[in-house]
PDB file of C-alpha atoms in Angstrom:
ATOM      1  CA  UNK K   1    -124.215  60.338 113.157  1.00 54.00           C
ATOM      2  CA  UNK K   2    -122.545  63.618 112.309  1.00 45.00           C
ATOM      3  CA  UNK K   3    -124.451  65.926 114.588  1.00 45.00           C
ATOM      4  CA  UNK K   4    -124.072  69.697 114.358  1.00 42.00           C
ATOM      5  CA  UNK K   5    -124.648  71.921 117.324  1.00 39.00           C
ATOM      6  CA  UNK K   6    -128.318  72.757 117.008  1.00 46.00           C
ATOM      7  CA  UNK K   7    -129.174  74.576 120.186  1.00 41.00           C
ATOM      8  CA  UNK K   8    -128.053  77.921 121.506  1.00 38.00           C
ATOM      9  CA  UNK K   9    -124.547  77.614 122.819  1.00 36.00           C
ATOM     10  CA  UNK K  10    -124.627  77.705 126.580  1.00 37.00           C
ATOM     11  CA  UNK K  11    -122.104  79.070 129.000  1.00 37.00           C
ATOM     12  CA  UNK K  12    -118.939  77.077 129.274  1.00 36.00           C
ATOM     13  CA  UNK K  13    -117.385  76.799 132.654  1.00 37.00           C
ATOM     14  CA  UNK K  14    -114.406  74.787 133.837  1.00 38.00           C
ATOM     15  CA  UNK K  15    -115.128  72.958 137.052  1.00 35.00           C
ATOM     16  CA  UNK K  16    -112.641  74.319 139.544  1.00 34.00           C
ATOM     17  CA  UNK K  17    -112.212  72.510 142.814  1.00 33.00           C
ATOM     18  CA  UNK K  18    -109.791  73.046 145.644  1.00 36.00           C
ATOM     19  CA  UNK K  19    -108.089  75.869 143.789  1.00 36.00           C
ATOM     20  CA  UNK K  20    -107.376  73.908 140.622  1.00 37.00           C
ATOM     21  CA  UNK K  21    -109.165  72.719 137.516  1.00 35.00           C
ATOM     22  CA  UNK K  22    -110.216  69.093 137.630  1.00 37.00           C
ATOM     23  CA  UNK K  23    -108.177  67.523 134.862  1.00 36.00           C
ATOM     24  CA  UNK K  24    -106.857  63.990 134.547  1.00 38.00           C
ATOM     25  CA  UNK K  25    -107.218  61.354 137.239  1.00 36.00           C
ATOM     26  CA  UNK K  26    -107.764  63.699 140.191  1.00 35.00           C
ATOM     27  CA  UNK K  27    -111.455  63.350 141.012  1.00 35.00           C
ATOM     28  CA  UNK K  28    -111.255  63.477 144.778  1.00 35.00           C
ATOM     29  CA  UNK K  29    -112.679  66.996 144.912  1.00 36.00           C
ATOM     30  CA  UNK K  30    -115.879  65.884 143.219  1.00 37.00           C
ATOM     31  CA  UNK K  31    -116.384  63.145 145.771  1.00 37.00           C
ATOM     32  CA  UNK K  32    -116.984  65.532 148.681  1.00 36.00           C
ATOM     33  CA  UNK K  33    -120.680  66.418 148.983  1.00 38.00           C
ATOM     34  CA  UNK K  34    -121.720  69.790 150.326  1.00 39.00           C
ATOM     35  CA  UNK K  35    -121.864  69.853 154.092  1.00 39.00           C
ATOM     36  CA  UNK K  36    -125.341  70.715 155.440  1.00 40.00           C
ATOM     37  CA  UNK K  37    -125.309  73.572 157.920  1.00 41.00           C
ATOM     38  CA  UNK K  38    -126.136  72.469 161.467  1.00 40.00           C
ATOM     39  CA  UNK K  39    -127.519  69.160 160.191  1.00 38.00           C
ATOM     40  CA  UNK K  40    -125.998  67.273 163.100  1.00 40.00           C
ATOM     41  CA  UNK K  41    -123.709  67.833 166.060  1.00 38.00           C
ATOM     42  CA  UNK K  42    -120.940  66.010 164.230  1.00 35.00           C
ATOM     43  CA  UNK K  43    -120.294  67.489 160.737  1.00 39.00           C
ATOM     44  CA  UNK K  44    -118.268  64.429 159.760  1.00 37.00           C
ATOM     45  CA  UNK K  45    -121.207  62.142 160.505  1.00 35.00           C
ATOM     46  CA  UNK K  46    -123.550  64.437 158.543  1.00 35.00           C
ATOM     47  CA  UNK K  47    -121.296  64.380 155.471  1.00 35.00           C
ATOM     48  CA  UNK K  48    -120.987  60.601 155.603  1.00 35.00           C
ATOM     49  CA  UNK K  49    -124.756  60.238 155.770  1.00 39.00           C
ATOM     50  CA  UNK K  50    -125.321  62.568 152.817  1.00 41.00           C
ATOM     51  CA  UNK K  51    -122.896  60.817 150.504  1.00 52.00           C
ATOM     52  CA  UNK K  52    -123.222  57.217 151.647  1.00 61.00           C
ATOM     53  CA  UNK K  53    -126.039  56.306 149.264  1.00 82.00           C
ATOM     54  CA  UNK K  54    -124.519  57.896 146.158  1.00 89.00           C
ATOM     55  CA  UNK K  55    -122.147  56.300 143.642  1.00 90.00           C
ATOM     56  CA  UNK K  56    -118.538  57.346 144.148  1.00 92.00           C
ATOM     57  CA  UNK K  57    -116.905  59.714 141.695  1.00 92.00           C
ATOM     58  CA  UNK K  58    -114.075  57.213 141.363  1.00 92.00           C
ATOM     59  CA  UNK K  59    -116.598  54.853 139.787  1.00 94.00           C
ATOM     60  CA  UNK K  60    -118.375  57.497 137.740  1.00 97.00           C
ATOM     61  CA  UNK K  61    -115.215  59.150 136.376  1.00 97.00           C
ATOM     62  CA  UNK K  62    -112.559  56.403 136.550  1.00 95.00           C
ATOM     63  CA  UNK K  63    -110.160  58.043 134.079  1.00 92.00           C
ATOM     64  CA  UNK K  64    -110.554  61.687 135.051  1.00 93.00           C
ATOM     65  CA  UNK K  65    -112.140  64.301 132.842  1.00 95.00           C
ATOM     66  CA  UNK K  66    -110.507  65.652 129.705  1.00 93.00           C
ATOM     67  CA  UNK K  67    -110.242  69.359 129.012  1.00 95.00           C
ATOM     68  CA  UNK K  68    -112.497  72.235 130.005  1.00 97.00           C
ATOM     69  CA  UNK K  69    -115.904  71.162 131.205  1.00 98.00           C
ATOM     70  CA  UNK K  70    -119.248  72.654 130.180  1.00 98.00           C
ATOM     71  CA  UNK K  71    -122.353  73.017 132.273  1.00 98.00           C
ATOM     72  CA  UNK K  72    -125.969  73.911 131.553  1.00 98.00           C
ATOM     73  CA  UNK K  73    -128.896  74.493 133.864  1.00 98.00           C
ATOM     74  CA  UNK K  74    -131.492  71.755 133.464  1.00 98.00           C
ATOM     75  CA  UNK K  75    -135.250  72.119 133.191  1.00 98.00           C
ATOM     76  CA  UNK K  76    -137.622  69.611 134.737  1.00 98.00           C
ATOM     77  CA  UNK K  77    -138.039  67.978 131.329  1.00 98.00           C
ATOM     78  CA  UNK K  78    -134.280  67.576 130.906  1.00 98.00           C
ATOM     79  CA  UNK K  79    -133.952  66.001 134.362  1.00 98.00           C
ATOM     80  CA  UNK K  80    -136.824  63.651 133.514  1.00 98.00           C
ATOM     81  CA  UNK K  81    -134.999  62.616 130.336  1.00 98.00           C
ATOM     82  CA  UNK K  82    -131.789  62.023 132.300  1.00 98.00           C
ATOM     83  CA  UNK K  83    -133.710  59.841 134.746  1.00 98.00           C
ATOM     84  CA  UNK K  84    -135.203  57.929 131.812  1.00 98.00           C
ATOM     85  CA  UNK K  85    -131.679  57.268 130.520  1.00 98.00           C
ATOM     86  CA  UNK K  86    -130.656  55.951 133.943  1.00 98.00           C
ATOM     87  CA  UNK K  87    -133.740  53.728 134.192  1.00 98.00           C
ATOM     88  CA  UNK K  88    -133.031  52.284 130.746  1.00 98.00           C
ATOM     89  CA  UNK K  89    -129.389  51.742 131.704  1.00 98.00           C
ATOM     90  CA  UNK K  90    -130.487  49.683 134.707  1.00 98.00           C
ATOM     91  CA  UNK K  91    -132.957  47.775 132.517  1.00 97.00           C
ATOM     92  CA  UNK K  92    -130.108  46.979 130.133  1.00 97.00           C
ATOM     93  CA  UNK K  93    -128.141  45.523 133.054  1.00 97.00           C
ATOM     94  CA  UNK K  94    -125.422  48.166 132.962  1.00 98.00           C
ATOM     95  CA  UNK K  95    -123.973  50.278 135.734  1.00 97.00           C
ATOM     96  CA  UNK K  96    -123.507  53.917 136.645  1.00 98.00           C
ATOM     97  CA  UNK K  97    -120.480  54.407 134.381  1.00 98.00           C
ATOM     98  CA  UNK K  98    -122.542  53.414 131.350  1.00 98.00           C
ATOM     99  CA  UNK K  99    -125.165  55.953 132.451  1.00 98.00           C
ATOM    100  CA  UNK K 100    -122.495  58.674 132.632  1.00 98.00           C
ATOM    101  CA  UNK K 101    -121.375  57.890 129.071  1.00 98.00           C
ATOM    102  CA  UNK K 102    -124.976  57.885 127.841  1.00 98.00           C
ATOM    103  CA  UNK K 103    -125.959  61.128 129.578  1.00 98.00           C
ATOM    104  CA  UNK K 104    -122.795  62.931 128.466  1.00 98.00           C
ATOM    105  CA  UNK K 105    -123.557  61.821 124.908  1.00 98.00           C
ATOM    106  CA  UNK K 106    -127.136  63.069 125.148  1.00 98.00           C
ATOM    107  CA  UNK K 107    -125.950  66.372 126.625  1.00 98.00           C
ATOM    108  CA  UNK K 108    -123.761  66.885 123.578  1.00 97.00           C
ATOM    109  CA  UNK K 109    -126.255  65.660 121.012  1.00 96.00           C
ATOM    110  CA  UNK K 110    -129.474  67.251 122.264  1.00 97.00           C
ATOM    111  CA  UNK K 111    -128.815  68.981 125.608  1.00 97.00           C
ATOM    112  CA  UNK K 112    -131.051  66.230 127.046  1.00 98.00           C
ATOM    113  CA  UNK K 113    -134.027  67.419 124.995  1.00 96.00           C
ATOM    114  CA  UNK K 114    -136.003  64.807 123.101  1.00 96.00           C
ATOM    115  CA  UNK K 115    -135.834  66.607 119.774  1.00 87.00           C
ATOM    116  CA  UNK K 116    -138.148  65.947 116.873  1.00 78.00           C
ATOM    117  CA  UNK K 117    -137.377  66.971 113.321  1.00 70.00           C
ATOM    118  CA  UNK K 118    -136.218  70.600 113.194  1.00 60.00           C
ATOM    119  CA  UNK K 119    -136.839  71.252 109.537  1.00 67.00           C
ATOM    120  CA  UNK K 120    -134.006  73.136 107.833  1.00 68.00           C
ATOM    121  CA  UNK K 121    -131.986  73.034 111.060  1.00 60.00           C
ATOM    122  CA  UNK K 122    -132.071  69.250 111.202  1.00 65.00           C
ATOM    123  CA  UNK K 123    -128.881  67.272 110.673  1.00 66.00           C
ATOM    124  CA  UNK K 124    -130.045  64.815 108.041  1.00 74.00           C
ATOM    125  CA  UNK K 125    -132.777  62.723 109.712  1.00 79.00           C
ATOM    126  CA  UNK K 126    -131.322  62.751 113.237  1.00 85.00           C
ATOM    127  CA  UNK K 127    -133.832  62.923 116.075  1.00 91.00           C
ATOM    128  CA  UNK K 128    -134.268  62.184 119.760  1.00 95.00           C
ATOM    129  CA  UNK K 129    -131.963  62.428 122.767  1.00 97.00           C
ATOM    130  CA  UNK K 130    -129.033  60.795 120.965  1.00 97.00           C
ATOM    131  CA  UNK K 131    -129.751  62.232 117.518  1.00 94.00           C
ATOM    132  CA  UNK K 132    -130.042  58.772 116.040  1.00 95.00           C
ATOM    133  CA  UNK K 133    -130.918  58.392 112.373  1.00 90.00           C
ATOM    134  CA  UNK K 134    -133.610  56.094 110.995  1.00 91.00           C
ATOM    135  CA  UNK K 135    -131.693  55.975 107.707  1.00 91.00           C
ATOM    136  CA  UNK K 136    -128.668  54.605 109.573  1.00 92.00           C
ATOM    137  CA  UNK K 137    -130.665  51.738 111.041  1.00 94.00           C
ATOM    138  CA  UNK K 138    -131.267  53.052 114.561  1.00 94.00           C
ATOM    139  CA  UNK K 139    -135.033  52.488 114.343  1.00 94.00           C
ATOM    140  CA  UNK K 140    -138.167  54.297 113.310  1.00 95.00           C
ATOM    141  CA  UNK K 141    -138.833  57.916 114.267  1.00 93.00           C
ATOM    142  CA  UNK K 142    -141.256  56.810 116.979  1.00 95.00           C
ATOM    143  CA  UNK K 143    -138.631  54.433 118.361  1.00 97.00           C
ATOM    144  CA  UNK K 144    -135.662  56.786 118.452  1.00 94.00           C
ATOM    145  CA  UNK K 145    -137.755  59.509 120.056  1.00 96.00           C
ATOM    146  CA  UNK K 146    -138.697  57.108 122.859  1.00 97.00           C
ATOM    147  CA  UNK K 147    -136.062  57.676 125.588  1.00 98.00           C
ATOM    148  CA  UNK K 148    -136.007  54.056 126.736  1.00 98.00           C
ATOM    149  CA  UNK K 149    -135.658  52.620 123.242  1.00 97.00           C
ATOM    150  CA  UNK K 150    -133.068  55.205 122.216  1.00 98.00           C
ATOM    151  CA  UNK K 151    -130.968  54.626 125.339  1.00 98.00           C
ATOM    152  CA  UNK K 152    -131.017  50.850 125.032  1.00 98.00           C
ATOM    153  CA  UNK K 153    -130.077  51.150 121.346  1.00 98.00           C
ATOM    154  CA  UNK K 154    -127.155  53.415 122.290  1.00 98.00           C
ATOM    155  CA  UNK K 155    -126.029  51.087 125.082  1.00 98.00           C
ATOM    156  CA  UNK K 156    -126.316  47.985 122.890  1.00 98.00           C
ATOM    157  CA  UNK K 157    -123.906  49.613 120.461  1.00 98.00           C
ATOM    158  CA  UNK K 158    -121.649  50.727 123.318  1.00 98.00           C
ATOM    159  CA  UNK K 159    -121.422  47.177 124.677  1.00 97.00           C
ATOM    160  CA  UNK K 160    -120.101  46.097 121.287  1.00 97.00           C
ATOM    161  CA  UNK K 161    -117.207  48.564 121.510  1.00 98.00           C
ATOM    162  CA  UNK K 162    -114.267  46.477 122.638  1.00 97.00           C
ATOM    163  CA  UNK K 163    -112.738  47.902 125.809  1.00 97.00           C
ATOM    164  CA  UNK K 164    -115.129  50.847 126.142  1.00 97.00           C
ATOM    165  CA  UNK K 165    -114.782  50.832 129.937  1.00 96.00           C
ATOM    166  CA  UNK K 166    -111.059  51.471 129.625  1.00 96.00           C
ATOM    167  CA  UNK K 167    -111.465  54.349 127.170  1.00 96.00           C
ATOM    168  CA  UNK K 168    -111.831  58.050 127.866  1.00 96.00           C
ATOM    169  CA  UNK K 169    -115.539  58.878 127.721  1.00 97.00           C
ATOM    170  CA  UNK K 170    -115.280  60.864 124.506  1.00 97.00           C
ATOM    171  CA  UNK K 171    -113.649  57.921 122.696  1.00 97.00           C
ATOM    172  CA  UNK K 172    -116.323  55.486 123.871  1.00 97.00           C
ATOM    173  CA  UNK K 173    -119.123  57.855 122.837  1.00 98.00           C
ATOM    174  CA  UNK K 174    -117.514  58.582 119.484  1.00 97.00           C
ATOM    175  CA  UNK K 175    -117.152  54.874 118.722  1.00 97.00           C
ATOM    176  CA  UNK K 176    -120.951  54.676 118.838  1.00 98.00           C
ATOM    177  CA  UNK K 177    -121.958  58.065 117.460  1.00 95.00           C
ATOM    178  CA  UNK K 178    -119.347  58.547 114.709  1.00 94.00           C
ATOM    179  CA  UNK K 179    -119.687  62.310 115.054  1.00 91.00           C
ATOM    180  CA  UNK K 180    -118.050  65.031 113.009  1.00 89.00           C
ATOM    181  CA  UNK K 181    -117.023  66.479 116.374  1.00 90.00           C
ATOM    182  CA  UNK K 182    -115.450  63.473 118.111  1.00 91.00           C
ATOM    183  CA  UNK K 183    -113.940  65.325 121.064  1.00 94.00           C
ATOM    184  CA  UNK K 184    -117.020  67.313 122.065  1.00 96.00           C
ATOM    185  CA  UNK K 185    -118.397  64.580 124.319  1.00 98.00           C
ATOM    186  CA  UNK K 186    -115.550  65.058 126.808  1.00 98.00           C
ATOM    187  CA  UNK K 187    -116.799  68.437 127.994  1.00 98.00           C
ATOM    188  CA  UNK K 188    -119.957  66.952 129.544  1.00 98.00           C
ATOM    189  CA  UNK K 189    -118.398  64.243 131.707  1.00 98.00           C
ATOM    190  CA  UNK K 190    -118.451  66.194 134.977  1.00 98.00           C
ATOM    191  CA  UNK K 191    -122.069  67.278 134.640  1.00 98.00           C
ATOM    192  CA  UNK K 192    -123.142  63.791 133.557  1.00 98.00           C
ATOM    193  CA  UNK K 193    -121.399  62.296 136.592  1.00 98.00           C
ATOM    194  CA  UNK K 194    -123.082  64.778 138.922  1.00 98.00           C
ATOM    195  CA  UNK K 195    -126.483  63.957 137.433  1.00 98.00           C
ATOM    196  CA  UNK K 196    -125.916  60.234 137.918  1.00 98.00           C
ATOM    197  CA  UNK K 197    -124.595  60.733 141.449  1.00 97.00           C
ATOM    198  CA  UNK K 198    -127.679  62.736 142.334  1.00 97.00           C
ATOM    199  CA  UNK K 199    -130.359  60.575 140.752  1.00 97.00           C
ATOM    200  CA  UNK K 200    -129.061  57.006 140.287  1.00 96.00           C
ATOM    201  CA  UNK K 201    -130.622  55.750 143.528  1.00 92.00           C
ATOM    202  CA  UNK K 202    -133.592  58.107 143.619  1.00 83.00           C
TER     203      UNK K 202
END
């Protein structure tokens, strides 16, 4: 599904932690939640309580991120769509890592906006969060613009990718999407992981 960038390009920012850019397997910096001011007499206890119910970054980003990471501010609608992807992931019987792959893919394809047909700006007949194409067998327009259906369709294809859990995120996403820009999914891994960490158990 050769998707072209169809939204205004947003600011690109590398995620810098502990004085260095988070590249490769070092994800420890992402695993430390912000410490609430004066939340308890013991700061260590407060931090443990804040992060104890969230998935670990080691599980969300098991292979480390690749390259410079991008970030966009999310509207309420975009957060709702991300939550819909997570709910569908749970319904499909998959875990948080699958949700990270799915949300990173949707960030690249649609910026988490459930896009309808954009006329002359449309890439063939691609629509929805994952820019799936009815002509490529992904479903009808009403189906692929339904977040639950679209997510489960994406995840069903992902499950058929041999060894997807052992791949870098961008390779797993590309195996499903067959994009003209196969490495563009990598830039969204950090933001996707943060979204899942924040909302998976909410």
